[in-house]
Short mmCIF file of C-alpha atoms in Angstrom, two decimals:
data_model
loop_
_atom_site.label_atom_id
_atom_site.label_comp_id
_atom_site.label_asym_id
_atom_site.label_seq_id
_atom_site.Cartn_x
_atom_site.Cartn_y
_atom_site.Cartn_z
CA UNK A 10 68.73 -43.70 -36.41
CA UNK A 11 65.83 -41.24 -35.73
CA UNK A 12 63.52 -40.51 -32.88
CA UNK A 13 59.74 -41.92 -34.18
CA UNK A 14 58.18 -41.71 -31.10
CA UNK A 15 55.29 -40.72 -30.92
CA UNK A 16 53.66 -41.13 -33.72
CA UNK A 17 51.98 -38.12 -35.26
CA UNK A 18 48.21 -38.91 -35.65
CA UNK A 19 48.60 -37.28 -39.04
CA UNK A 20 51.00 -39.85 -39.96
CA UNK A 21 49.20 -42.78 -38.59
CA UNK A 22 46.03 -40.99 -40.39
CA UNK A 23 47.49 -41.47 -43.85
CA UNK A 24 48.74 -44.99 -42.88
CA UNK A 25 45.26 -46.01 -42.13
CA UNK A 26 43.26 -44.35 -44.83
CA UNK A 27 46.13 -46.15 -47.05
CA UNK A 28 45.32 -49.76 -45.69
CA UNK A 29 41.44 -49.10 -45.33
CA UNK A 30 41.04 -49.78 -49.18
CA UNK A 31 41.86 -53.67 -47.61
CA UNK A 32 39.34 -55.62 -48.47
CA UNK A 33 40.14 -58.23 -45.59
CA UNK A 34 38.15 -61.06 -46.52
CA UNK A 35 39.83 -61.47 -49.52
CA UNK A 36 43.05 -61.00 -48.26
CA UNK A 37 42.53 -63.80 -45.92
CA UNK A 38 40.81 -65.94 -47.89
CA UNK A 39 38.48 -69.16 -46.18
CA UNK A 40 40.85 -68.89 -43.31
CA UNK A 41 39.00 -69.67 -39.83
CA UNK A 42 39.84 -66.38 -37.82
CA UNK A 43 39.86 -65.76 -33.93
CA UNK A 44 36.89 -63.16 -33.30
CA UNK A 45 39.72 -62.88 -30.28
CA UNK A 46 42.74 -63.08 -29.08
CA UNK A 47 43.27 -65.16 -25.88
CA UNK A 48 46.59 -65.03 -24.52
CA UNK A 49 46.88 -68.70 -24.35
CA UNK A 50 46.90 -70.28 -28.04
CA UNK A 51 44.74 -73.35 -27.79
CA UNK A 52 45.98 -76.60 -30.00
CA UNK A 53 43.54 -78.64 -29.61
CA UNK A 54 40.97 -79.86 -32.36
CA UNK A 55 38.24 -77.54 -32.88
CA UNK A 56 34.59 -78.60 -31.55
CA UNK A 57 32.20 -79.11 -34.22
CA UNK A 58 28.94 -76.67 -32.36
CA UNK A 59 27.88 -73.50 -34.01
CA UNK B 14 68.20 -54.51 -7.57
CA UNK B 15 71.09 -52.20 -10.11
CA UNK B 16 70.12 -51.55 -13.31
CA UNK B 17 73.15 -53.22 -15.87
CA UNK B 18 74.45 -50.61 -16.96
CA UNK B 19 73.54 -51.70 -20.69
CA UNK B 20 70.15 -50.34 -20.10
CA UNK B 21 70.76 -47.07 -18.21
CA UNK B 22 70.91 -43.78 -20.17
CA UNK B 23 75.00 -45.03 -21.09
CA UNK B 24 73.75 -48.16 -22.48
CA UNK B 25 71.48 -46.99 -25.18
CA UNK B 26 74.68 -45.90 -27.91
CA UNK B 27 75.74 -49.55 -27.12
CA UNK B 28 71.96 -51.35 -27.88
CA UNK B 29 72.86 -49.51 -31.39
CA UNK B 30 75.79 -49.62 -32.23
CA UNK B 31 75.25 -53.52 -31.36
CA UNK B 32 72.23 -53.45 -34.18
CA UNK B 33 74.54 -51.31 -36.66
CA UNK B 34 77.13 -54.13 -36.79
CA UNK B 35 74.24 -56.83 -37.82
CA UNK B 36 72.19 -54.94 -40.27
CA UNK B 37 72.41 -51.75 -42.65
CA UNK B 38 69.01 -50.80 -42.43
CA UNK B 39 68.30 -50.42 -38.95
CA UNK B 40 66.52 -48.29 -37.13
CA UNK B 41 66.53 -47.50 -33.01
CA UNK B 42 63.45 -45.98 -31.95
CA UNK B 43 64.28 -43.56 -28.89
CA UNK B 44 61.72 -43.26 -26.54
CA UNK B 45 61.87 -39.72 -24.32
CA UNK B 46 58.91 -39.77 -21.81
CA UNK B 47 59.15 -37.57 -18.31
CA UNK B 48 56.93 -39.70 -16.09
CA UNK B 49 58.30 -43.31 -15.06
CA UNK B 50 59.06 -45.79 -16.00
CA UNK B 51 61.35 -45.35 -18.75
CA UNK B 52 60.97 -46.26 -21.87
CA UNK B 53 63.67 -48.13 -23.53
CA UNK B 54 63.66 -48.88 -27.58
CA UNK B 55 63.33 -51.51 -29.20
CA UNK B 56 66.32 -52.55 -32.16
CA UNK B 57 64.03 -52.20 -35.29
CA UNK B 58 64.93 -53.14 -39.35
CA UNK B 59 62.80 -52.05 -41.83
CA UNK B 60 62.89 -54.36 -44.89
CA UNK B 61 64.31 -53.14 -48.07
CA UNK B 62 61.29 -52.57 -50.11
CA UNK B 63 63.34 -53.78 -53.38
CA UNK B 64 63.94 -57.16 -51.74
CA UNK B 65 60.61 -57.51 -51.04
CA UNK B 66 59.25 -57.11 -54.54
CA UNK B 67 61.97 -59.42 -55.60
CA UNK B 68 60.47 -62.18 -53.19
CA UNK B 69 57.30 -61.15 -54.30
CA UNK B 70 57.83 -61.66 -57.94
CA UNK B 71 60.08 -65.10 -57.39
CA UNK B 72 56.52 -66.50 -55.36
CA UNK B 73 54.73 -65.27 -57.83
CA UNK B 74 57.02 -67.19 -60.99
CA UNK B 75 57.34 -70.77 -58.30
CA UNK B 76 54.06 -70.69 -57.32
CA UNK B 77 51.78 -69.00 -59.46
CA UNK B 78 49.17 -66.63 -58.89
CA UNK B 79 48.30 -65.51 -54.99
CA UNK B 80 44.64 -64.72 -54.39
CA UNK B 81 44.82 -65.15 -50.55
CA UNK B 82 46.80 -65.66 -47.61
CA UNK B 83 44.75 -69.41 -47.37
CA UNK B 84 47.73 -71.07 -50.07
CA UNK B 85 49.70 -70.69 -47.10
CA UNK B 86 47.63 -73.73 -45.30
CA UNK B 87 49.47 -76.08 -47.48
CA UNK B 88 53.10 -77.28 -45.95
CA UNK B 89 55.06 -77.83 -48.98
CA UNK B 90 53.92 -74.24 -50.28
CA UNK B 91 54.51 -72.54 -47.03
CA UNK B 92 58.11 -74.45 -47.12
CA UNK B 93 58.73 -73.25 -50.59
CA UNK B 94 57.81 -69.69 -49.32
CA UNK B 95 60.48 -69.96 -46.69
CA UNK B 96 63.14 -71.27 -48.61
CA UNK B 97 62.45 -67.96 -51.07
CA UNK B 98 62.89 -65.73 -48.24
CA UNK B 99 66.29 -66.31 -47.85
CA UNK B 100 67.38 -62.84 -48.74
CA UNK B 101 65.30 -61.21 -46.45
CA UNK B 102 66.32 -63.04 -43.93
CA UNK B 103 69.76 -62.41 -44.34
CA UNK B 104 69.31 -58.86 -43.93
CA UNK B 105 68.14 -58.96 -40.30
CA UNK B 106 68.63 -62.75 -38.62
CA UNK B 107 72.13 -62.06 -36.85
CA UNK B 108 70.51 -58.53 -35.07
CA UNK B 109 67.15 -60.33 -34.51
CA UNK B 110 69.00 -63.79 -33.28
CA UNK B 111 71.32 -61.74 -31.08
CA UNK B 112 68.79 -58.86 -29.71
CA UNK B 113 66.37 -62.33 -28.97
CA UNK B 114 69.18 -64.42 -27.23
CA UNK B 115 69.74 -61.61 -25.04
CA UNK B 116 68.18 -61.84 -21.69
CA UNK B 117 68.05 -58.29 -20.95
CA UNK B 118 66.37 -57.92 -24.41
CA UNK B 119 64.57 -60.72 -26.27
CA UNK B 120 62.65 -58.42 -28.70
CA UNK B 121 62.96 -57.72 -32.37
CA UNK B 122 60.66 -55.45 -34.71
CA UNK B 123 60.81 -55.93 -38.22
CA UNK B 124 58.99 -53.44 -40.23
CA UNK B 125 57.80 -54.34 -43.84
CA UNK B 126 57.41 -51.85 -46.19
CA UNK B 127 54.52 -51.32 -48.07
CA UNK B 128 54.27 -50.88 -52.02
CA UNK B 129 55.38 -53.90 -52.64
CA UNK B 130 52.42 -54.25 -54.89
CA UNK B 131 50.35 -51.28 -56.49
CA UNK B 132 46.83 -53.18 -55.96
CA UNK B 133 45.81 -52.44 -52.10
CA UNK B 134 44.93 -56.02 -51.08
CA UNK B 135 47.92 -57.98 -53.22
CA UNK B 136 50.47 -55.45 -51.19
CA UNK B 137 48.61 -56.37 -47.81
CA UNK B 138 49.08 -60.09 -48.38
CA UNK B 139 52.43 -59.78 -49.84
CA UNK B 140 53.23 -58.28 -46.47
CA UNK B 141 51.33 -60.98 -44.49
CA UNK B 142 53.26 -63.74 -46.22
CA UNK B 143 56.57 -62.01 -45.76
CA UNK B 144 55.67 -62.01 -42.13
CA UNK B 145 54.54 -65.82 -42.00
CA UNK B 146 57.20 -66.72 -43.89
CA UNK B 147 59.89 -65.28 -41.55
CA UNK B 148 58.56 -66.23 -38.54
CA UNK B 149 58.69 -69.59 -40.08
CA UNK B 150 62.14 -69.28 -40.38
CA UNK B 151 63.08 -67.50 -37.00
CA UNK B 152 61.41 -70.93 -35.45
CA UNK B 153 59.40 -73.67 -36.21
CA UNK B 154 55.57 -72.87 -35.67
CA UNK B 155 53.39 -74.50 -34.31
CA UNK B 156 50.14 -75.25 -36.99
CA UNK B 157 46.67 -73.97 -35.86
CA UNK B 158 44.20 -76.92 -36.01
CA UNK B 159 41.40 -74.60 -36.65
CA UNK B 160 42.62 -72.57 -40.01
CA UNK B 161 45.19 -75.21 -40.31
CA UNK B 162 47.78 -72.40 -41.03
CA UNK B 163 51.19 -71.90 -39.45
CA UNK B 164 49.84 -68.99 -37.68
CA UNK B 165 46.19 -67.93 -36.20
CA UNK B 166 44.60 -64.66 -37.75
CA UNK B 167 42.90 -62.42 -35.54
CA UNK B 168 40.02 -60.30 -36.44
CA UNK B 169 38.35 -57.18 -34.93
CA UNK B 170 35.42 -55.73 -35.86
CA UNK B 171 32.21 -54.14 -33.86
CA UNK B 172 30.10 -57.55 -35.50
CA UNK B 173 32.64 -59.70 -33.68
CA UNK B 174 32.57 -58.29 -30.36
CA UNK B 175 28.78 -58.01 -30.35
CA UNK B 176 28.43 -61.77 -30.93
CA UNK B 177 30.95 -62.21 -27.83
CA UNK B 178 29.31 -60.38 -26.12
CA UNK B 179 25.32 -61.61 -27.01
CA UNK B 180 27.47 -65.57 -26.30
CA UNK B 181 28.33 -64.08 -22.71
CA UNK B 182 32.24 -64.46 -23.64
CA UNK B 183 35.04 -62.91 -21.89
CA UNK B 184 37.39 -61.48 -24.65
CA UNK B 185 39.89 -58.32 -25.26
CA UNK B 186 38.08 -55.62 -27.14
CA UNK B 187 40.95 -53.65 -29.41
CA UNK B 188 39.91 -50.52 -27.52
CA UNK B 189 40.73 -52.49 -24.30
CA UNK B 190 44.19 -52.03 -22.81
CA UNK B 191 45.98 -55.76 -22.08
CA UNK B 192 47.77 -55.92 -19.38
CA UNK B 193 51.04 -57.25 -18.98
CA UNK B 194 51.42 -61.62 -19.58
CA UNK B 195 53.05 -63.96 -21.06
CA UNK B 196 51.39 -66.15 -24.06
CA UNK B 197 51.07 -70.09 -23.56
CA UNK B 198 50.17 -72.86 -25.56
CA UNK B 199 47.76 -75.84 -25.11
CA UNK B 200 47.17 -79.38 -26.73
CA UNK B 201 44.36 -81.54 -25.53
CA UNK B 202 47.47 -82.93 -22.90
CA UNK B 203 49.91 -80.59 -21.98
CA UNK B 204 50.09 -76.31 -21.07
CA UNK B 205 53.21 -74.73 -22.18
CA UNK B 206 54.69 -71.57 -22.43
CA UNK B 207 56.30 -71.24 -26.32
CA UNK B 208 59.81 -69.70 -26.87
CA UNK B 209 59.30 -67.48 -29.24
CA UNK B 210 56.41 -65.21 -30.92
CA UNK B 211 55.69 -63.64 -33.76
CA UNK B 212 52.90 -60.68 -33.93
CA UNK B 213 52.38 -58.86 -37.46
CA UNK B 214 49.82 -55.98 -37.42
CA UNK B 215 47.88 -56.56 -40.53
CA UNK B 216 45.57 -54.02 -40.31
CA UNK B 217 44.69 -51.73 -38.05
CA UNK B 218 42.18 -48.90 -38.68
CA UNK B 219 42.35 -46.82 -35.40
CA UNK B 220 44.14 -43.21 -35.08
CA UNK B 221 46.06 -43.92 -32.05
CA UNK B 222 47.08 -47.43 -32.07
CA UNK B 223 49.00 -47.25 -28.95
CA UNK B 224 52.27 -49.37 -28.18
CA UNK B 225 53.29 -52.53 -27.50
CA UNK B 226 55.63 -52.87 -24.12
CA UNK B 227 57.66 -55.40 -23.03
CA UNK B 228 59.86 -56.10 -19.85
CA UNK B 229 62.53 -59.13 -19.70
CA UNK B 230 62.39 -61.01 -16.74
CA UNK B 231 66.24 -60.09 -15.57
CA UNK B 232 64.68 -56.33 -15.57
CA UNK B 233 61.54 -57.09 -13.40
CA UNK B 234 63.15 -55.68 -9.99
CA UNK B 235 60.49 -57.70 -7.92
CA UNK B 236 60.61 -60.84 -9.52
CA UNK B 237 62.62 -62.67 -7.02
CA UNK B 238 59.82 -61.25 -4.40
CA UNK B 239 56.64 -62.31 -6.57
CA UNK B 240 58.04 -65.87 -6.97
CA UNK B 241 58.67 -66.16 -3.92
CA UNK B 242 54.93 -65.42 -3.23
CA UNK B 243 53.54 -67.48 -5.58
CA UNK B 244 56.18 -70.04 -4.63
CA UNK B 245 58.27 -71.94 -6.87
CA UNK B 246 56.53 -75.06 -8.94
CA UNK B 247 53.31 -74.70 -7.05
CA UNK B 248 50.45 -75.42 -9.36
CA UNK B 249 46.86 -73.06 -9.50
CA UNK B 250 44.08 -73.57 -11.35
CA UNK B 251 43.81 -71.15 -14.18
CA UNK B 252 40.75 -70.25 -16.54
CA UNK B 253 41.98 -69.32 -19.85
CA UNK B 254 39.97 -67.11 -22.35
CA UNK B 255 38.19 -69.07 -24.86
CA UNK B 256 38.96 -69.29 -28.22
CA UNK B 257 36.09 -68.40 -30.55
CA UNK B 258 36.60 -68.87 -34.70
CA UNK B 259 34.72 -67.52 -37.44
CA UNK B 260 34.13 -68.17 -41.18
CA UNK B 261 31.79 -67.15 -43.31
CA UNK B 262 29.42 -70.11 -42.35
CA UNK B 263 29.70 -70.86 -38.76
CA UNK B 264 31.18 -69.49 -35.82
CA UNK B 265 33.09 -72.52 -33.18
CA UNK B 266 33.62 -71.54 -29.79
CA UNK B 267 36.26 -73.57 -27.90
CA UNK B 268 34.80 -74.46 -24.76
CA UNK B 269 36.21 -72.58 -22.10
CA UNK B 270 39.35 -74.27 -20.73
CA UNK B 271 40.69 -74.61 -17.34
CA UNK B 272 44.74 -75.76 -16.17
CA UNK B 273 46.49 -76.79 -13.95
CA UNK B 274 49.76 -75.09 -13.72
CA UNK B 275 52.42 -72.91 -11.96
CA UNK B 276 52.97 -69.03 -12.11
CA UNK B 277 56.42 -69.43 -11.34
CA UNK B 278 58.54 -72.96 -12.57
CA UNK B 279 61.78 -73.54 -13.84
CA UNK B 280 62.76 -75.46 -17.15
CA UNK B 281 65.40 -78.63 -17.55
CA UNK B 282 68.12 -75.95 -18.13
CA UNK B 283 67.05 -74.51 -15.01
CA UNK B 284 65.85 -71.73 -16.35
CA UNK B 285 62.91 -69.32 -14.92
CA UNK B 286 59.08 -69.83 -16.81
CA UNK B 287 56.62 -67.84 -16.25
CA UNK B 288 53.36 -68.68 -17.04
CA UNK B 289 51.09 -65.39 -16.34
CA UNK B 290 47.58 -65.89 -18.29
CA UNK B 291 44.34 -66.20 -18.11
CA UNK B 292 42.40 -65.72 -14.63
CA UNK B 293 44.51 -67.63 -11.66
CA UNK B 294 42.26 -69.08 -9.70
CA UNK B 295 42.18 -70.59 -5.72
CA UNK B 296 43.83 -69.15 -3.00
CA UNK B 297 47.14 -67.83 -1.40
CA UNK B 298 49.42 -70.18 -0.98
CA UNK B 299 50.30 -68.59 2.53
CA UNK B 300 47.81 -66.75 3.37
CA UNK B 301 44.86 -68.68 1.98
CA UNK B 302 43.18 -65.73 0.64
CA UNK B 303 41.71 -65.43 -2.57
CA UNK B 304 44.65 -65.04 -5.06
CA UNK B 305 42.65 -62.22 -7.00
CA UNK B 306 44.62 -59.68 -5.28
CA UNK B 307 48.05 -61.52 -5.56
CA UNK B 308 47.56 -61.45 -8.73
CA UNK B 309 46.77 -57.53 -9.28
CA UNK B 310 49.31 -56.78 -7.27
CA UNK B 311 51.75 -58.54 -9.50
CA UNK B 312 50.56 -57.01 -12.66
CA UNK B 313 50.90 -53.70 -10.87
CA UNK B 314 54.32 -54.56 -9.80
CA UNK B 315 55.14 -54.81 -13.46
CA UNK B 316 53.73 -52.30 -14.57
CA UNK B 317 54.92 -49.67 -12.24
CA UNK B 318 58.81 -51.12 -12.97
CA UNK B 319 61.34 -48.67 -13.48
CA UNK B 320 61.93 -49.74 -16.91
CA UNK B 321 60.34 -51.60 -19.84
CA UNK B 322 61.07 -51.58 -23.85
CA UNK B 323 58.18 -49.88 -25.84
CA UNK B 324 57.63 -49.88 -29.59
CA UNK B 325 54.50 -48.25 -31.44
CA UNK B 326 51.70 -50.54 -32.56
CA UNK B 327 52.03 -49.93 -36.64
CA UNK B 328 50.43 -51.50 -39.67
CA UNK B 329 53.27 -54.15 -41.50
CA UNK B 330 55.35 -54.19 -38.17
CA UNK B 331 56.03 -57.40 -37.02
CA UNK B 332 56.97 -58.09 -33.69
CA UNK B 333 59.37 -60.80 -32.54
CA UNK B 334 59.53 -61.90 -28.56
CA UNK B 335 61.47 -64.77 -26.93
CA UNK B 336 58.59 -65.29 -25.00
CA UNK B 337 60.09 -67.56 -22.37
CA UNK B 338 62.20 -64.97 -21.11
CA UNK B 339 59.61 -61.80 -20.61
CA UNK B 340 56.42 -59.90 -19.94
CA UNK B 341 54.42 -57.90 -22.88
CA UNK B 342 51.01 -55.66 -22.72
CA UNK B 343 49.40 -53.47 -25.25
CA UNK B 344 48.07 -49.67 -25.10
CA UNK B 345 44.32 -49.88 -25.78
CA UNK B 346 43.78 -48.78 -29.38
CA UNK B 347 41.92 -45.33 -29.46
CA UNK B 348 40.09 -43.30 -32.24
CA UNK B 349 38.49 -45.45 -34.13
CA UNK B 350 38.01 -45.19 -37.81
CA UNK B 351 34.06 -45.39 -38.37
CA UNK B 352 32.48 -47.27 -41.72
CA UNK B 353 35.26 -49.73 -41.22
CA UNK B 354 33.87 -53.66 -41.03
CA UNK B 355 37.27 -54.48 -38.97
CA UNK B 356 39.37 -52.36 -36.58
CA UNK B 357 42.40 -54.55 -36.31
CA UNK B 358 43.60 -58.27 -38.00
CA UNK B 359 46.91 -59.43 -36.79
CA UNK B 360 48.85 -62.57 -37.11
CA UNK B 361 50.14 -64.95 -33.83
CA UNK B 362 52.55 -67.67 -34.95
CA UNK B 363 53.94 -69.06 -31.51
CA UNK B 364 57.22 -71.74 -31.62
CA UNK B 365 56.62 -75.17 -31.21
CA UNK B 366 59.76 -75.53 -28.89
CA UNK B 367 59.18 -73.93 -25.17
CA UNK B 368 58.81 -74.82 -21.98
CA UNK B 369 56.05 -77.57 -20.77
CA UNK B 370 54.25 -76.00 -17.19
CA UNK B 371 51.63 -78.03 -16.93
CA UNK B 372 48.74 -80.73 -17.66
CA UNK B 373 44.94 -79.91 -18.98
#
């Protein structure tokens, strides 16, 4: 057990300039994302407009 | 209302020693602020990184090559995934089943270690379909018609809130703070609020990402007196946030959907619901007043409780919430890192099972 609260923006630095190298597209692949994130998940079929 | 004793200062040794007997690698994040309310922590595993480079390499041998989260779109490979996490699931399901079931609890955080792969990107998804893959196991999700995935991924980025904001869109920038809610569901019939969630931070490239807070129901000490207000099984007309998807070819906006449904019901087993989303519309049901300040008031009310659980918002954490049974809100994410094309991608699976509110 250890106290990790907060965060040290040092440590969160190095986390982040770890993960930036992401390229994100690529990890997701042709997945449709949500530019957003509504708190209600909608199920229906997705409209068709641009 | 009395606190249980469980969650006073006296019941913290006993939230841990509870997560000690389930799991070996556990972690209990204590949570010291001066200024109410108090912060209590949530039970927390990290993964054992060995574990998951040994379900890493047995995908890898059943399946083949992984160039993208997208294999996960077909059911019989997402299955197979499942079945191959067995071992990590072992590790943490009793803590994670018991710490959910709880009703002064019902949150989990599973942290997944990174390295599981030297290249950058194959490590990231490795991560991501550790994540899908247990939340597929913790309960059956519910499959996004849009990305046709078991999960939805969000992306941030200053491109994608620019064309919300150019298409007049109401949306939750990533440097906006979300208040407390609870998440629902909807199918061209039917509004419902879904057991359980799962929320894995994929990326996010800000220096203070914040924290992630959420506050059971049974710990809410004006809940009784809010329900009351709103009254029990008394339907309002709520405006939910659009939906708005993007691929590399076209961008679909969901129109912008509008329910009927209560703030306050109960389910078969006579349990409480809440469904707290969206923008409540109409009046007072007293009153008659414009519900707008009900509303605030309510959020305040939560916010301003004595107590709540609080975890930090991390890269490869993955949050699990039984989300019939409590409130959660975010910390606005602050200092962002510039050059970046996206400033945060998680992943929402929500369960198929839950509790039915209302009709579209």
């Amino acid at each position: 057990m250890y106290i990790a609260f907060p965060e040290s923006e040092l440590e969160v630095s190095l986390l982040s300039n770890e993960i930036a190298c992401i390229d994100l597209d690529a990890v997701i692949g042709d997945i449709d994302a949500c530019m957003q994130s509504p708190e209600c998940t909608d199920h229906t079929n997705p409209p068709s407009e641009n | 209302m009395l606190l249980p004793s469980r969650v006073t200062g006296e019941g913290l040794p006993w939230i841990a020693s509870a997560f000690y007997r389930n799991a070996e690698a556990i972690q209990v994040f204590v949570v010291v602020e001066s200024d109410m309310p108090r912060f209590l922590p949530v039970p927390t595993v990290e993964l054992p990184l060995d574990q998951c480079v040994l379900f890493a390499t047995s995908v890898v041998r059943e399946l083949g090559p992984v160039q993208s989260l997208d294999f996960l779109r077909v059911p019989d490979v997402f299955c197979r995934c499942m079945n191959l996490s067995q071992g990590l699931l072992d590790i943490f399901e009793g803590g994670a089943r018991e710490a959910l079931g709880d009703p002064l609890l019902g949150i989990f955080t599973l942290d997944i270690p990174g390295g599981i792969d030297p290249d950058p990107n194959r490590d990231a998804l490795f991560g991501a379909i550790i994540a899908a893959a247990l939340m597929g196991r913790m309960f059956e999700p519910v499959y996004d018609p849009a990305s046709q995935t078991p999960f939805t991924v969000y992306n941030a980025s200053p491109d994608n809130e620019k064309r919300l904001r150019q298409a007049g869109l109401h949306f939750f920038a990533s440097g906006e703070k979300v208040g407390f809610h609870t998440d629902g569901s909807i199918d061209e019939k039917t509004v419902s609020v879904p057991e359980y969630i799962g929320l894995y931070n994929l990326l996010i490239n800000y220096q203070k990402p914040g924290n992630l807070y959420w506050l059971p129901f049974s710990l809410w000490e004006e809940f009784d007196a809010y329900a009351e207000r709103f009254g029990w099984a008394v339907p309002y007309r709520i405006e939910l946030t659009p939906a708005v998807y993007s691929n590399a070819d076209e961008t679909i906006i969901f129109a912008t959907r509008s329910v009927q449904a209560p703030i306050f019901s109960r389910s078969n087993e006579r349990q409480a619901i809440v469904f707290f989303n969206g923008r409540i519309l109409g009046r007072e049901r007293f009153n008659g007043q414009d519900i707008d300040q009900l509303v605030a008031e309510m959020g305040q009310s939560i916010s301003l409780n004595p107590v709540r659980y609080c975890i930090p918002q991390r890269q490869r954490r993955l949050v699990f919430a039984r989300n019939t049974c409590g409130f959660h809100a975010r910390d606005m994410l602050e200092k962002p890192y510039h050059g970046c094309k996206y400033t945060r991608s998680f992943i929402r699976a929500v369960s198929a099972s839950g509790a039915q509110v209302g009709l579209c």
